[in-house]
XYZ file of C-alpha atoms in Angstrom:
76
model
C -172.521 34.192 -52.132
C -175.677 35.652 -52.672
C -176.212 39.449 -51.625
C -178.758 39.030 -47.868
C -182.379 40.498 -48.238
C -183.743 43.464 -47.323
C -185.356 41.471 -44.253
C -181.969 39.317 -43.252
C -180.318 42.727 -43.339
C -183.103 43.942 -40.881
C -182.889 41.178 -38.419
C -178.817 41.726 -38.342
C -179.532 45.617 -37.226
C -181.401 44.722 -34.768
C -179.079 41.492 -33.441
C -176.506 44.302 -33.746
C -177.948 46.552 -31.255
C -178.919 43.698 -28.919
C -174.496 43.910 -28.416
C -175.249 47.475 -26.836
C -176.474 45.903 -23.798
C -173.929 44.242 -22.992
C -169.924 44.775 -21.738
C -167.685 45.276 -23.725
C -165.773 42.591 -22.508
C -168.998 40.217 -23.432
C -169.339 41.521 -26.317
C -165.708 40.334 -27.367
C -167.037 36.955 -26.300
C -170.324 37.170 -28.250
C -168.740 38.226 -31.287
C -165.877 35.815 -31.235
C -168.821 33.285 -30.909
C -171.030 34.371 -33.591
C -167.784 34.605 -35.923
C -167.608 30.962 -35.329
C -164.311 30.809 -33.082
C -163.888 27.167 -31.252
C -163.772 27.171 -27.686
C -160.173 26.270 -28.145
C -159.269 28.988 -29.933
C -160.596 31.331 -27.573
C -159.357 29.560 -24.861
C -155.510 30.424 -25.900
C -157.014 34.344 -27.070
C -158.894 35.305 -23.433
C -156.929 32.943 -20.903
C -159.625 31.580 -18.866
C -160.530 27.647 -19.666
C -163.160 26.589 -21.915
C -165.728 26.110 -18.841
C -165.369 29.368 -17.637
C -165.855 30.680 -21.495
C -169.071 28.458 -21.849
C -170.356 29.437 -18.716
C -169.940 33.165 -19.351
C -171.501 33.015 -22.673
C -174.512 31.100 -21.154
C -174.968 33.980 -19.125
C -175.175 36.444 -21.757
C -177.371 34.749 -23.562
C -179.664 34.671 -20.590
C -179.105 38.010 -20.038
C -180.149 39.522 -23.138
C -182.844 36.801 -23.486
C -184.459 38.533 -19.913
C -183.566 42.065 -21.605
C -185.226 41.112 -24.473
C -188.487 39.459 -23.137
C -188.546 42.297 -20.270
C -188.984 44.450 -23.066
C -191.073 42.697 -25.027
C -193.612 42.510 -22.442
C -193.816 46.144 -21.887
C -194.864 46.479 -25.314
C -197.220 44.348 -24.696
């Protein structure tokens, strides 16, 4: 594959640090995720069912979305 450019390397700093604001247990989650694991698979890793899981990750999302936009409008 092609080496990422200097902007694509940017944005994944900064998605990088967005995993600071969250547990570490979420972050597991987040990762896991973004790495492309099924809900299956992480079913059998973590123990909890695949609803829990998707619920869970809906919340982080949300959470870091309100981090995010809480933060953005400071700057503002």
């Amino acid at each position: 594959p092609a080496a990422p450019s200097p902007v694509a390397i940017r944005e994944m700093d900064e998605v990088l640090g967005w995993l600071l604001l969250i547990s570490a247990a979420d972050r597991k989650l987040a990762w896991a995720r973004a790495s492309g694991f099924t809900w299956r698979k992480l079913e059998s890793m973590d123990g909890r069912s695949r609803t829990t899981l998707q619920k869970r990750w809906r919340d982080i999302l949300e959470g870091l979305a309100g981090h995010l936009n809480e933060n953005n409008e400071r700057a503002c």
